[in-house]
mmCIF file of C-alpha atoms in Angstrom:
data_model
loop_
_atom_site.group_PDB
_atom_site.id
_atom_site.type_symbol
_atom_site.label_atom_id
_atom_site.label_comp_id
_atom_site.label_asym_id
_atom_site.label_seq_id
_atom_site.Cartn_x
_atom_site.Cartn_y
_atom_site.Cartn_z
ATOM 1 C CA MET N 1 -8.113 -8.387 3.248
ATOM 2 C CA LYS N 2 -4.543 -8.642 4.081
ATOM 3 C CA GLY N 3 -2.971 -6.079 6.280
ATOM 4 C CA VAL N 4 -5.770 -5.623 8.891
ATOM 5 C CA ALA N 5 -4.234 -6.283 12.148
ATOM 6 C CA SER N 6 -5.676 -8.774 14.624
ATOM 7 C CA GLY N 7 -5.757 -9.092 18.497
ATOM 8 C CA THR N 8 -3.351 -10.857 20.851
ATOM 9 C CA VAL N 9 -5.580 -13.815 21.857
ATOM 10 C CA HIS N 10 -8.506 -13.525 19.339
ATOM 11 C CA SER N 11 -8.264 -13.762 15.520
ATOM 12 C CA LEU N 12 -10.066 -10.956 13.531
ATOM 13 C CA PRO N 13 -13.308 -12.494 12.296
ATOM 14 C CA ALA N 14 -14.137 -11.896 8.597
ATOM 15 C CA ASP N 15 -17.198 -9.890 9.205
ATOM 16 C CA LEU N 16 -15.303 -7.354 11.411
ATOM 17 C CA ARG N 17 -12.483 -7.340 9.096
ATOM 18 C CA ASP N 18 -14.571 -6.590 6.122
ATOM 19 C CA ALA N 19 -16.408 -3.826 7.893
ATOM 20 C CA LEU N 20 -13.068 -2.159 8.986
ATOM 21 C CA ALA N 21 -11.811 -2.454 5.425
ATOM 22 C CA ALA N 22 -14.721 -0.625 4.211
ATOM 23 C CA SER N 23 -14.283 2.253 6.585
ATOM 24 C CA PRO N 24 -10.864 3.923 6.102
ATOM 25 C CA THR N 25 -11.369 6.253 9.156
ATOM 26 C CA ALA N 26 -12.074 3.313 11.550
ATOM 27 C CA LEU N 27 -9.406 1.272 9.941
ATOM 28 C CA ALA N 28 -6.757 3.901 10.517
ATOM 29 C CA ILE N 29 -7.590 3.980 14.291
ATOM 30 C CA TRP N 30 -7.709 0.256 14.316
ATOM 31 C CA GLN N 31 -4.223 -0.093 12.949
ATOM 32 C CA ASP N 32 -2.953 2.428 15.281
ATOM 33 C CA ILE N 33 -4.357 0.927 18.654
ATOM 34 C CA THR N 34 -2.462 -1.760 20.568
ATOM 35 C CA THR N 35 -2.945 -5.417 20.017
ATOM 36 C CA LEU N 36 -4.521 -5.638 23.448
ATOM 37 C CA ALA N 37 -7.097 -2.960 22.488
ATOM 38 C CA ARG N 38 -7.920 -4.764 19.217
ATOM 39 C CA ASN N 39 -8.301 -7.921 21.268
ATOM 40 C CA GLU N 40 -10.895 -6.281 23.511
ATOM 41 C CA TRP N 41 -12.917 -4.904 20.414
ATOM 42 C CA ILE N 42 -12.838 -8.325 18.910
ATOM 43 C CA CYS N 43 -13.884 -10.063 22.075
ATOM 44 C CA TRP N 44 -16.585 -7.530 22.711
ATOM 45 C CA VAL N 45 -17.976 -8.021 19.068
ATOM 46 C CA THR N 46 -17.852 -11.785 19.134
ATOM 47 C CA SER N 47 -19.340 -12.261 22.784
ATOM 48 C CA GLY N 48 -22.735 -11.341 21.683
ATOM 49 C CA LYS N 49 -24.800 -14.540 21.421
ATOM 50 C CA LYS N 50 -27.236 -13.509 18.507
ATOM 51 C CA ILE N 51 -26.132 -12.551 15.041
ATOM 52 C CA GLU N 52 -28.182 -9.397 15.315
ATOM 53 C CA THR N 53 -26.237 -8.420 18.493
ATOM 54 C CA ARG N 54 -22.998 -8.915 16.626
ATOM 55 C CA ARG N 55 -24.099 -6.787 13.720
ATOM 56 C CA ILE N 56 -24.942 -4.009 16.238
ATOM 57 C CA ARG N 57 -21.628 -4.283 17.947
ATOM 58 C CA ILE N 58 -19.768 -4.109 14.675
ATOM 59 C CA ALA N 59 -21.707 -0.992 13.631
ATOM 60 C CA LYS N 60 -21.028 0.584 17.064
ATOM 61 C CA ALA N 61 -17.443 -0.487 17.081
ATOM 62 C CA LEU N 62 -16.931 1.276 13.730
ATOM 63 C CA SER N 63 -18.791 4.397 14.879
ATOM 64 C CA LYS N 64 -16.771 4.570 18.187
ATOM 65 C CA LEU N 65 -13.510 4.023 16.314
ATOM 66 C CA LYS N 66 -14.225 6.793 13.854
ATOM 67 C CA THR N 67 -14.582 9.170 16.813
ATOM 68 C CA GLY N 68 -11.208 8.207 18.129
ATOM 69 C CA MET N 69 -12.342 5.682 20.814
ATOM 70 C CA ARG N 70 -9.579 3.176 21.439
ATOM 71 C CA ARG N 71 -11.268 0.535 23.646
ATOM 72 C CA PRO N 72 -14.847 -0.478 24.067
ATOM 73 C CA CYS N 73 -16.598 1.594 26.751
ATOM 74 C CA CYS N 74 -18.607 0.326 29.623
ATOM 75 C CA TRP N 75 -17.480 -3.249 29.273
ATOM 76 C CA ALA N 76 -15.623 -5.298 31.749
ATOM 77 C CA GLY N 77 -13.080 -6.207 29.192
ATOM 78 C CA CYS N 78 -11.791 -9.422 27.690
ATOM 79 C CA ALA N 79 -11.744 -12.339 30.180
ATOM 80 C CA HIS N 80 -9.268 -14.208 27.922
ATOM 81 C CA ARG N 81 -6.313 -12.029 28.663
#
């Protein structure tokens, strides 16, 4: 989907992009947060080593974005800044 913003260092992966596109509420917050914040969400989602962890993190990211959370909680942050 065109128009879904990416991060500063990390590109938006297709699975996260598709999940965001399917959730208008989460997408609205996603489009409103800074590129650095998007970068941290992307890094948090993609840093999981197992595909199941990634799926869980995508679901959690959508849930947290829907409630207005603008950055991943309880995570040290993206080491790639």
